[in-house]
Amino acid sequence: MTNVAVQMIGYCIILVLLAIPLGNYIAKVMNGERVFLSGILRPAERGIYRLLKIDENEDMDWKKYSVCTAVFSVFSLFVLWFILCFQKFLPMNPQGTGNMSWHLGFNTAASFATNTNWQAYSGESALSYFSQMVGLNFQNFVSAAVGIVVLFALIRGFVRVKKTGLGNFYADMTRTVLYVLIPLSVIVSLVIASQGTPQTFSRYEETELLEPVTVEHEDGTETVVTKQVIPLGPAASQIAIKQLGTNGGGFFGNNSAHPFENPTPLSNLFEMVSLLLIPAALCFTFGRNVRDKRQGIAIFLAMFILLAVSLAIVGAAEQSGTPQISQNGAVYTGTDGQSGGNMEGKETRFGIASSTTWAVFTTAASNGSVNSMHDSYTPIGGMIPMLLMQLGGGGVRWDGLRTLRDDRVCRSDGVYRRIDGGPDAGVSVQEDRTL
């Protein structure tokens, strides 16, 4: 049990240490300030504006910002739907994968365009490389960016006193993808690729089995299997943004429990921290932009306390195992080579601590990726992720947590002021500023 607690605490410490500087960095990106990547990426950013005829200085009101958000998302949905339904005729399909049915294609497109990432298919058998990389991976970036820029608009609505504009949707999207999502994804992709996650456009490989396997069919016939197909593809690049963008849709059917998608404890560490890195960082982005860091810290602590309690309960429940089975003689004591606890549905390379921490992180963030099977958890261990699912989609997101802030401040003369008489939350009554 001590080992489980130490690992969980270690994951949380790493998360906090990375989230604070990242939050300040995202705040600068939101405000259009110069960051250390500006010298490299600013020319590309300007090129995108020129190509798409975007005026980055245009200040959209809430109606135009909302319309642009909706139109962009709907357009992305239909483009992805087209790709999935006609992938057989598109390039980068070395396996000759057929088209998706129109209804499964629409379900998948709607899911990825809305950052839901519900999957009713197995990626290695149902999708071409083009569909995975150009279709789904593109949506992993832009659907995550849409959620972030909507938060940017919300923050500007809090802090702007006289102006009615909320910024420029397309400029916010471009900056978020270029300066935040792509650099982080490159780092995570390189790490997990170094651990064994495939990143290739080669065809699937076939290998001879050490021993033939006989498969019995319902009609009484038998088939002897002597070869196994090893799926490949540009997986590392998709898995990185799958985690960072709280998307969750895996490249392979078994998601991050698959040995190619999450090969080692080190890849597991990077993928798991990526789950909550940006959501946690946005707390500090909020505090910096309303000029009251205590508000960002308060919101972070509100979420972190729920997270810590959930980790403790799930970790204890899974390490203790199922009482009914213990009564029948099962031994849950950990020894060398045996982690103890309820290992059903968990990968031996991760054990109890990494599996339960991932389960809490992914449901708290409404991510959906898994490295263990939650249905195999103990009753209490499975109850907490189910509870977090009800909070992760709305309670932990910023539109839900707006209530937390409004409990501490009141609207007065167009300025948010603290109810307890402390310093003003957000900007002062001076001139309006674009933060």
CSV table of C-alpha atoms in Angstrom, one decimal:
chain,number,residue,atom,x,y,z
A,1,MET,CA,0.0,0.0,0.0
A,2,THR,CA,2.9,2.3,0.7
A,3,ASN,CA,4.3,1.8,-2.8
A,4,VAL,CA,0.9,2.8,-4.2
A,5,ALA,CA,0.7,6.0,-2.1
A,6,VAL,CA,4.3,7.0,-3.0
A,7,GLN,CA,3.6,6.6,-6.7
A,8,MET,CA,0.4,8.5,-6.6
A,9,ILE,CA,2.0,11.4,-4.7
A,10,GLY,CA,4.9,11.4,-7.1
A,11,TYR,CA,2.6,11.7,-10.1
A,12,CYS,CA,0.7,14.6,-8.5
A,13,ILE,CA,3.9,16.4,-7.6
A,14,ILE,CA,5.2,16.2,-11.2
A,15,LEU,CA,1.8,17.4,-12.4
A,16,VAL,CA,1.8,20.5,-10.2
A,17,LEU,CA,5.5,21.4,-11.0
A,18,LEU,CA,4.7,21.3,-14.7
A,19,ALA,CA,1.3,22.9,-14.6
A,20,ILE,CA,2.4,26.2,-13.0
A,21,PRO,CA,4.9,27.3,-15.6
A,22,LEU,CA,2.8,26.0,-18.4
A,23,GLY,CA,-0.2,28.0,-17.1
A,24,ASN,CA,1.9,31.2,-17.2
A,25,TYR,CA,3.1,30.3,-20.7
A,26,ILE,CA,-0.5,29.7,-22.0
A,27,ALA,CA,-1.5,33.1,-20.5
A,28,LYS,CA,1.1,34.8,-22.6
A,29,VAL,CA,-0.1,32.9,-25.7
A,30,MET,CA,-3.6,34.0,-25.0
A,31,ASN,CA,-2.6,37.6,-24.8
A,32,GLY,CA,-0.5,37.5,-27.9
A,33,GLU,CA,2.6,38.2,-26.0
A,34,ARG,CA,6.1,37.1,-27.2
A,35,VAL,CA,7.2,33.7,-25.9
A,36,PHE,CA,10.4,31.8,-26.4
A,37,LEU,CA,9.0,30.0,-29.4
A,38,SER,CA,7.9,33.2,-31.1
A,39,GLY,CA,11.1,33.6,-33.2
A,40,ILE,CA,10.4,30.2,-34.7
A,41,LEU,CA,6.6,30.1,-35.0
A,42,ARG,CA,5.6,33.7,-35.5
A,43,PRO,CA,6.5,33.6,-39.3
A,44,ALA,CA,4.3,30.4,-39.6
A,45,GLU,CA,1.5,32.1,-37.7
A,46,ARG,CA,1.6,35.2,-39.9
A,47,GLY,CA,1.6,32.9,-43.0
A,48,ILE,CA,-1.5,31.2,-41.8
A,49,TYR,CA,-3.3,34.5,-41.3
A,50,ARG,CA,-2.3,35.6,-44.8
A,51,LEU,CA,-3.3,32.3,-46.4
A,52,LEU,CA,-6.7,32.3,-44.7
A,53,LYS,CA,-7.2,36.0,-44.9
A,54,ILE,CA,-7.5,36.4,-41.1
A,55,ASP,CA,-7.2,39.7,-39.4
A,56,GLU,CA,-5.6,38.8,-36.1
A,57,ASN,CA,-6.5,42.2,-34.6
A,58,GLU,CA,-10.2,41.9,-35.2
A,59,ASP,CA,-12.1,41.9,-32.0
A,60,MET,CA,-15.2,39.7,-32.3
A,61,ASP,CA,-18.3,40.2,-30.1
A,62,TRP,CA,-19.8,37.2,-28.4
A,63,LYS,CA,-22.2,36.5,-31.2
A,64,LYS,CA,-19.6,36.3,-33.9
A,65,TYR,CA,-17.2,34.4,-31.7
A,66,SER,CA,-19.9,31.8,-31.0
A,67,VAL,CA,-21.0,31.5,-34.6
A,68,CYS,CA,-17.4,31.0,-35.7
A,69,THR,CA,-16.9,28.3,-33.1
A,70,ALA,CA,-20.1,26.5,-34.2
A,71,VAL,CA,-19.4,26.8,-37.9
A,72,PHE,CA,-15.8,25.6,-37.6
A,73,SER,CA,-16.9,22.5,-35.5
A,74,VAL,CA,-19.7,21.6,-37.9
A,75,PHE,CA,-17.5,22.0,-40.9
A,76,SER,CA,-14.8,19.8,-39.3
A,77,LEU,CA,-17.4,17.2,-38.6
A,78,PHE,CA,-18.5,16.9,-42.2
A,79,VAL,CA,-14.9,16.8,-43.5
A,80,LEU,CA,-14.0,14.0,-41.2
A,81,TRP,CA,-17.2,12.1,-42.1
A,82,PHE,CA,-16.3,12.3,-45.8
A,83,ILE,CA,-12.8,11.0,-45.1
A,84,LEU,CA,-14.1,8.0,-43.1
A,85,CYS,CA,-16.7,7.1,-45.6
A,86,PHE,CA,-14.3,7.3,-48.6
A,87,GLN,CA,-11.0,6.2,-47.0
A,88,LYS,CA,-10.8,3.2,-49.4
A,89,PHE,CA,-10.2,5.7,-52.3
A,90,LEU,CA,-7.8,8.0,-50.4
A,91,PRO,CA,-4.0,7.7,-50.1
A,92,MET,CA,-2.0,6.2,-47.3
A,93,ASN,CA,-4.0,3.0,-47.1
A,94,PRO,CA,-1.4,0.2,-47.4
A,95,GLN,CA,-3.7,-2.4,-45.9
A,96,GLY,CA,-6.5,-1.7,-48.3
A,97,THR,CA,-8.9,-0.9,-45.5
A,98,GLY,CA,-12.5,-0.5,-46.7
A,99,ASN,CA,-14.9,2.4,-46.2
A,100,MET,CA,-16.7,3.0,-42.9
A,101,SER,CA,-20.5,2.7,-43.1
A,102,TRP,CA,-22.2,6.1,-43.2
A,103,HIS,CA,-23.7,5.7,-39.7
A,104,LEU,CA,-20.5,4.5,-38.0
A,105,GLY,CA,-18.6,7.2,-39.9
A,106,PHE,CA,-21.0,9.9,-38.7
A,107,ASN,CA,-20.9,8.6,-35.1
A,108,THR,CA,-17.1,8.7,-35.2
A,109,ALA,CA,-17.0,12.1,-36.9
A,110,ALA,CA,-19.4,13.7,-34.4
A,111,SER,CA,-17.6,12.1,-31.5
A,112,PHE,CA,-14.1,13.4,-32.5
A,113,ALA,CA,-15.4,16.8,-33.6
A,114,THR,CA,-16.9,17.4,-30.2
A,115,ASN,CA,-13.9,16.1,-28.2
A,116,THR,CA,-16.0,13.1,-27.1
A,117,ASN,CA,-13.9,10.4,-28.8
A,118,TRP,CA,-16.4,7.6,-28.3
A,119,GLN,CA,-15.2,4.7,-30.4
A,120,ALA,CA,-17.4,1.9,-31.8
A,121,TYR,CA,-14.5,0.3,-33.8
A,122,SER,CA,-11.0,-0.9,-33.5
A,123,GLY,CA,-8.6,1.5,-35.2
A,124,GLU,CA,-6.0,-1.1,-36.4
A,125,SER,CA,-8.7,-2.9,-38.4
A,126,ALA,CA,-11.2,-0.2,-39.4
A,127,LEU,CA,-9.1,2.8,-40.3
A,128,SER,CA,-6.4,3.7,-42.9
A,129,TYR,CA,-3.4,5.7,-42.0
A,130,PHE,CA,-4.9,8.7,-43.7
A,131,SER,CA,-8.1,8.5,-41.7
A,132,GLN,CA,-6.0,8.1,-38.5
A,133,MET,CA,-3.5,10.9,-39.1
A,134,VAL,CA,-5.3,13.5,-41.3
A,135,GLY,CA,-8.8,12.7,-40.1
A,136,LEU,CA,-8.8,11.8,-36.4
A,137,ASN,CA,-5.5,13.3,-35.4
A,138,PHE,CA,-6.4,16.7,-36.9
A,139,GLN,CA,-9.6,16.6,-34.9
A,140,ASN,CA,-7.7,15.8,-31.8
A,141,PHE,CA,-5.8,19.1,-32.2
A,142,VAL,CA,-8.6,21.4,-33.2
A,143,SER,CA,-11.4,20.0,-30.9
A,144,ALA,CA,-9.0,20.5,-28.0
A,145,ALA,CA,-8.1,23.9,-29.2
A,146,VAL,CA,-11.8,24.9,-29.5
A,147,GLY,CA,-12.3,24.1,-25.8
A,148,ILE,CA,-9.3,26.1,-24.8
A,149,VAL,CA,-10.2,29.2,-26.8
A,150,VAL,CA,-13.7,29.2,-25.4
A,151,LEU,CA,-12.1,29.5,-22.0
A,152,PHE,CA,-10.0,32.4,-23.4
A,153,ALA,CA,-13.2,34.1,-24.4
A,154,LEU,CA,-14.7,33.4,-21.0
A,155,ILE,CA,-11.7,34.9,-19.2
A,156,ARG,CA,-11.8,38.0,-21.4
A,157,GLY,CA,-15.5,38.4,-20.6
A,158,PHE,CA,-14.6,38.4,-16.9
A,159,VAL,CA,-11.8,41.0,-17.2
A,160,ARG,CA,-12.9,43.4,-19.9
A,161,VAL,CA,-14.9,46.3,-18.5
A,162,LYS,CA,-15.8,48.6,-21.4
A,163,LYS,CA,-15.1,46.6,-24.5
A,164,THR,CA,-17.6,44.0,-25.7
A,165,GLY,CA,-15.1,42.0,-27.8
A,166,LEU,CA,-13.9,38.6,-26.8
A,167,GLY,CA,-10.9,38.3,-29.1
A,168,ASN,CA,-10.5,36.6,-32.5
A,169,PHE,CA,-11.6,33.0,-32.7
A,170,TYR,CA,-9.3,32.1,-35.6
A,171,ALA,CA,-6.3,33.9,-34.1
A,172,ASP,CA,-6.9,32.1,-30.8
A,173,MET,CA,-7.2,28.7,-32.5
A,174,THR,CA,-4.0,29.3,-34.5
A,175,ARG,CA,-2.0,30.4,-31.4
A,176,THR,CA,-3.3,27.5,-29.3
A,177,VAL,CA,-2.4,24.9,-31.8
A,178,LEU,CA,0.9,26.4,-32.9
A,179,TYR,CA,2.3,27.5,-29.5
A,180,VAL,CA,0.7,25.0,-27.1
A,181,LEU,CA,-0.5,21.8,-28.5
A,182,ILE,CA,2.0,21.1,-31.2
A,183,PRO,CA,5.2,21.7,-29.1
A,184,LEU,CA,3.9,19.6,-26.2
A,185,SER,CA,2.8,16.8,-28.6
A,186,VAL,CA,6.2,16.7,-30.2
A,187,ILE,CA,7.9,16.2,-26.8
A,188,VAL,CA,5.5,13.5,-25.7
A,189,SER,CA,5.6,11.8,-29.2
A,190,LEU,CA,9.4,11.6,-29.2
A,191,VAL,CA,9.4,10.1,-25.7
A,192,ILE,CA,6.8,7.4,-26.3
A,193,ALA,CA,8.3,6.6,-29.7
A,194,SER,CA,11.7,6.0,-28.0
A,195,GLN,CA,9.9,3.5,-25.7
A,196,GLY,CA,8.6,1.5,-28.6
A,197,THR,CA,5.4,3.1,-29.8
A,198,PRO,CA,5.2,2.8,-33.7
A,199,GLN,CA,5.6,5.9,-35.8
A,200,THR,CA,5.8,4.6,-39.4
A,201,PHE,CA,3.8,4.4,-42.6
A,202,SER,CA,4.9,0.8,-43.4
A,203,ARG,CA,2.5,-2.0,-43.9
A,204,TYR,CA,1.5,-4.3,-41.1
A,205,GLU,CA,4.1,-7.0,-40.4
A,206,GLU,CA,3.4,-10.7,-40.2
A,207,THR,CA,5.4,-13.0,-37.9
A,208,GLU,CA,5.5,-16.8,-37.4
A,209,LEU,CA,4.1,-18.0,-34.1
A,210,LEU,CA,6.4,-20.1,-31.9
A,211,GLU,CA,3.6,-22.6,-31.6
A,212,PRO,CA,0.6,-23.0,-33.9
A,213,VAL,CA,-2.7,-22.3,-32.3
A,214,THR,CA,-5.8,-24.3,-33.1
A,215,VAL,CA,-9.1,-22.3,-33.2
A,216,GLU,CA,-12.3,-24.3,-32.9
A,217,HIS,CA,-15.4,-22.9,-34.7
A,218,GLU,CA,-19.1,-23.3,-33.7
A,219,ASP,CA,-19.7,-25.7,-36.6
A,220,GLY,CA,-17.1,-28.1,-35.3
A,221,THR,CA,-14.4,-27.2,-37.8
A,222,GLU,CA,-10.9,-26.2,-36.7
A,223,THR,CA,-8.4,-23.7,-38.1
A,224,VAL,CA,-4.7,-23.9,-37.4
A,225,VAL,CA,-3.2,-20.4,-37.0
A,226,THR,CA,0.6,-20.1,-37.7
A,227,LYS,CA,1.1,-16.4,-38.2
A,228,GLN,CA,0.2,-13.2,-36.4
A,229,VAL,CA,-0.4,-9.8,-37.9
A,230,ILE,CA,1.5,-7.0,-36.0
A,231,PRO,CA,-0.3,-3.6,-36.6
A,232,LEU,CA,1.8,-0.5,-37.2
A,233,GLY,CA,1.2,3.1,-38.2
A,234,PRO,CA,1.8,6.7,-37.2
A,235,ALA,CA,0.7,5.9,-33.6
A,236,ALA,CA,3.0,8.0,-31.4
A,237,SER,CA,1.9,11.3,-32.9
A,238,GLN,CA,-1.7,10.6,-32.3
A,239,ILE,CA,-1.3,9.2,-28.9
A,240,ALA,CA,0.4,12.3,-27.6
A,241,ILE,CA,-2.4,14.7,-28.5
A,242,LYS,CA,-4.9,12.1,-27.5
A,243,GLN,CA,-3.6,12.6,-23.9
A,244,LEU,CA,-2.7,16.3,-24.0
A,245,GLY,CA,-6.0,17.4,-25.6
A,246,THR,CA,-8.2,15.2,-23.2
A,247,ASN,CA,-9.4,13.4,-26.3
A,248,GLY,CA,-9.1,9.8,-25.3
A,249,GLY,CA,-9.6,8.0,-28.7
A,250,GLY,CA,-6.9,5.4,-29.1
A,251,PHE,CA,-5.0,4.4,-32.2
A,252,PHE,CA,-5.4,0.8,-31.2
A,253,GLY,CA,-8.6,-0.9,-30.0
A,254,ASN,CA,-7.3,-1.5,-26.5
A,255,ASN,CA,-6.2,2.1,-26.1
A,256,SER,CA,-3.3,2.7,-23.7
A,257,ALA,CA,-3.5,-0.9,-22.3
A,258,HIS,CA,-2.1,-2.0,-25.7
A,259,PRO,CA,1.6,-2.7,-25.5
A,260,PHE,CA,2.3,-0.6,-28.7
A,261,GLU,CA,0.3,2.4,-27.5
A,262,ASN,CA,1.8,2.4,-24.0
A,263,PRO,CA,4.9,0.1,-23.9
A,264,THR,CA,6.7,0.9,-20.7
A,265,PRO,CA,6.3,2.6,-17.3
A,266,LEU,CA,8.1,5.7,-18.6
A,267,SER,CA,5.7,6.0,-21.5
A,268,ASN,CA,2.9,5.5,-19.0
A,269,LEU,CA,4.3,8.3,-16.8
A,270,PHE,CA,4.3,10.8,-19.7
A,271,GLU,CA,0.9,9.8,-21.0
A,272,MET,CA,-0.7,9.9,-17.6
A,273,VAL,CA,0.8,13.3,-16.6
A,274,SER,CA,-0.3,14.6,-20.0
A,275,LEU,CA,-3.9,13.7,-19.1
A,276,LEU,CA,-4.3,16.6,-16.6
A,277,LEU,CA,-1.4,18.8,-17.6
A,278,ILE,CA,-3.3,21.4,-19.7
A,279,PRO,CA,-6.5,21.4,-17.5
A,280,ALA,CA,-4.4,22.0,-14.4
A,281,ALA,CA,-2.3,24.7,-16.2
A,282,LEU,CA,-5.4,26.6,-17.2
A,283,CYS,CA,-6.2,27.2,-13.5
A,284,PHE,CA,-3.0,29.3,-13.3
A,285,THR,CA,-3.7,30.9,-16.7
A,286,PHE,CA,-7.0,32.1,-15.3
A,287,GLY,CA,-5.5,33.5,-12.1
A,288,ARG,CA,-2.8,35.3,-14.1
A,289,ASN,CA,-5.2,36.9,-16.5
A,290,VAL,CA,-7.7,38.1,-13.9
A,291,ARG,CA,-4.7,39.6,-12.0
A,292,ASP,CA,-5.5,37.6,-8.9
A,293,LYS,CA,-3.5,34.4,-8.8
A,294,ARG,CA,-5.3,33.3,-5.6
A,295,GLN,CA,-8.4,32.7,-7.7
A,296,GLY,CA,-6.6,30.3,-10.0
A,297,ILE,CA,-5.0,28.6,-7.0
A,298,ALA,CA,-8.4,28.3,-5.3
A,299,ILE,CA,-10.0,26.7,-8.3
A,300,PHE,CA,-7.0,24.4,-8.7
A,301,LEU,CA,-7.2,23.3,-5.1
A,302,ALA,CA,-11.0,22.6,-5.3
A,303,MET,CA,-10.3,20.2,-8.2
A,304,PHE,CA,-7.1,18.8,-6.7
A,305,ILE,CA,-8.8,17.9,-3.3
A,306,LEU,CA,-11.4,15.9,-5.2
A,307,LEU,CA,-8.7,14.2,-7.2
A,308,ALA,CA,-6.6,13.4,-4.1
A,309,VAL,CA,-9.6,11.9,-2.2
A,310,SER,CA,-10.5,9.8,-5.3
A,311,LEU,CA,-7.0,8.5,-5.7
A,312,ALA,CA,-6.8,7.4,-2.1
A,313,ILE,CA,-10.2,5.6,-2.2
A,314,VAL,CA,-9.5,3.8,-5.5
A,315,GLY,CA,-5.9,2.9,-4.6
A,316,ALA,CA,-6.9,1.5,-1.3
A,317,ALA,CA,-9.9,-0.5,-2.7
A,318,GLU,CA,-7.8,-2.0,-5.5
A,319,GLN,CA,-4.8,-2.9,-3.3
A,320,SER,CA,-7.1,-4.5,-0.8
A,321,GLY,CA,-8.8,-6.7,-3.4
A,322,THR,CA,-12.3,-8.1,-3.4
A,323,PRO,CA,-13.4,-9.2,0.1
A,324,GLN,CA,-15.7,-12.0,-1.1
A,325,ILE,CA,-12.8,-13.6,-3.0
A,326,SER,CA,-10.5,-13.2,0.0
A,327,GLN,CA,-13.0,-15.1,2.1
A,328,ASN,CA,-12.7,-18.0,-0.3
A,329,GLY,CA,-8.9,-18.3,0.1
A,330,ALA,CA,-7.5,-15.8,-2.4
A,331,VAL,CA,-4.2,-14.2,-1.3
A,332,TYR,CA,-3.7,-10.5,-2.0
A,333,THR,CA,-0.4,-10.0,-0.2
A,334,GLY,CA,2.3,-8.4,-2.3
A,335,THR,CA,5.6,-10.1,-2.7
A,336,ASP,CA,8.6,-10.0,-5.1
A,337,GLY,CA,7.1,-10.5,-8.5
A,338,GLN,CA,3.6,-10.2,-7.2
A,339,SER,CA,1.9,-6.8,-6.7
A,340,GLY,CA,-0.9,-8.1,-4.7
A,341,GLY,CA,-4.4,-6.6,-4.7
A,342,ASN,CA,-6.9,-6.8,-7.5
A,343,MET,CA,-4.9,-7.3,-10.7
A,344,GLU,CA,-7.8,-8.4,-12.9
A,345,GLY,CA,-8.0,-6.3,-16.0
A,346,LYS,CA,-4.7,-4.6,-15.3
A,347,GLU,CA,-1.4,-4.8,-17.1
A,348,THR,CA,1.4,-6.4,-15.1
A,349,ARG,CA,3.9,-3.8,-16.4
A,350,PHE,CA,1.9,-1.0,-14.7
A,351,GLY,CA,0.5,-2.7,-11.6
A,352,ILE,CA,-2.1,-1.3,-9.1
A,353,ALA,CA,-0.7,2.2,-8.6
A,354,SER,CA,-0.3,3.3,-12.2
A,355,SER,CA,-3.6,1.7,-13.3
A,356,THR,CA,-5.7,3.3,-10.6
A,357,THR,CA,-4.0,6.7,-10.9
A,358,TRP,CA,-4.8,6.6,-14.6
A,359,ALA,CA,-8.4,5.6,-14.0
A,360,VAL,CA,-8.9,8.6,-11.7
A,361,PHE,CA,-7.0,11.0,-13.9
A,362,THR,CA,-8.9,10.0,-17.1
A,363,THR,CA,-12.4,10.1,-15.6
A,364,ALA,CA,-11.7,13.4,-13.7
A,365,ALA,CA,-10.6,15.0,-16.9
A,366,SER,CA,-13.3,13.4,-19.0
A,367,ASN,CA,-10.6,12.0,-21.2
A,368,GLY,CA,-11.7,8.4,-21.7
A,369,SER,CA,-8.4,6.8,-22.4
A,370,VAL,CA,-7.6,3.7,-20.3
A,371,ASN,CA,-4.6,1.5,-19.4
A,372,SER,CA,-6.8,-1.0,-17.5
A,373,MET,CA,-10.3,-2.3,-17.7
A,374,HIS,CA,-12.5,-0.3,-15.2
A,375,ASP,CA,-15.2,-3.0,-15.3
A,376,SER,CA,-12.8,-5.3,-13.6
A,377,TYR,CA,-12.3,-3.0,-10.6
A,378,THR,CA,-13.7,-3.8,-7.2
A,379,PRO,CA,-17.1,-2.3,-6.4
A,380,ILE,CA,-15.7,0.7,-4.5
A,381,GLY,CA,-12.8,1.1,-6.9
A,382,GLY,CA,-15.2,1.2,-9.8
A,383,MET,CA,-17.7,3.5,-8.2
A,384,ILE,CA,-15.3,6.4,-7.9
A,385,PRO,CA,-14.4,6.5,-11.7
A,386,MET,CA,-18.2,6.3,-12.4
A,387,LEU,CA,-18.8,9.3,-10.0
A,388,LEU,CA,-16.0,11.3,-11.6
A,389,MET,CA,-17.5,10.7,-15.0
A,390,GLN,CA,-20.5,12.7,-13.9
A,391,LEU,CA,-18.2,15.6,-12.8
A,392,GLY,CA,-15.5,15.4,-15.5
A,393,GLY,CA,-17.8,16.5,-18.3
A,394,GLY,CA,-19.3,19.5,-16.6
A,395,GLY,CA,-18.2,19.9,-13.0
A,396,VAL,CA,-14.5,20.1,-13.7
A,397,ARG,CA,-14.7,22.1,-16.8
A,398,TRP,CA,-14.4,25.8,-16.6
A,399,ASP,CA,-18.0,26.6,-17.6
A,400,GLY,CA,-19.1,24.6,-14.6
A,401,LEU,CA,-16.5,26.1,-12.3
A,402,ARG,CA,-17.6,29.6,-13.1
A,403,THR,CA,-20.0,29.3,-10.2
A,404,LEU,CA,-17.0,28.8,-7.8
A,405,ARG,CA,-15.7,32.2,-8.8
A,406,ASP,CA,-19.0,33.9,-8.7
A,407,ASP,CA,-19.5,32.8,-5.1
A,408,ARG,CA,-16.4,34.8,-4.2
A,409,VAL,CA,-17.1,37.9,-6.2
A,410,CYS,CA,-20.1,40.1,-7.1
A,411,ARG,CA,-20.7,42.2,-10.1
A,412,SER,CA,-20.6,45.9,-9.4
A,413,ASP,CA,-20.4,48.7,-11.9
A,414,GLY,CA,-19.1,46.3,-14.6
A,415,VAL,CA,-16.2,45.2,-12.4
A,416,TYR,CA,-16.0,41.9,-10.4
A,417,ARG,CA,-15.4,42.8,-6.7
A,418,ARG,CA,-14.7,40.4,-3.9
A,419,ILE,CA,-17.6,40.0,-1.5
A,420,ASP,CA,-15.3,39.8,1.5
A,421,GLY,CA,-14.0,43.3,0.8
A,422,GLY,CA,-10.6,42.2,-0.4
A,423,PRO,CA,-8.9,43.4,-3.5
A,424,ASP,CA,-10.9,43.5,-6.7
A,425,ALA,CA,-11.0,40.3,-8.7
A,426,GLY,CA,-9.9,40.9,-12.3
A,427,VAL,CA,-9.2,44.4,-13.6
A,428,SER,CA,-9.6,47.6,-11.5
A,429,VAL,CA,-12.0,50.4,-12.3
A,430,GLN,CA,-9.4,52.1,-14.4
A,431,GLU,CA,-9.4,51.8,-18.1
A,432,ASP,CA,-10.3,48.7,-19.9
A,433,ARG,CA,-7.3,46.7,-21.0
A,434,THR,CA,-6.8,43.8,-23.4
A,435,LEU,CA,-4.9,41.4,-21.2
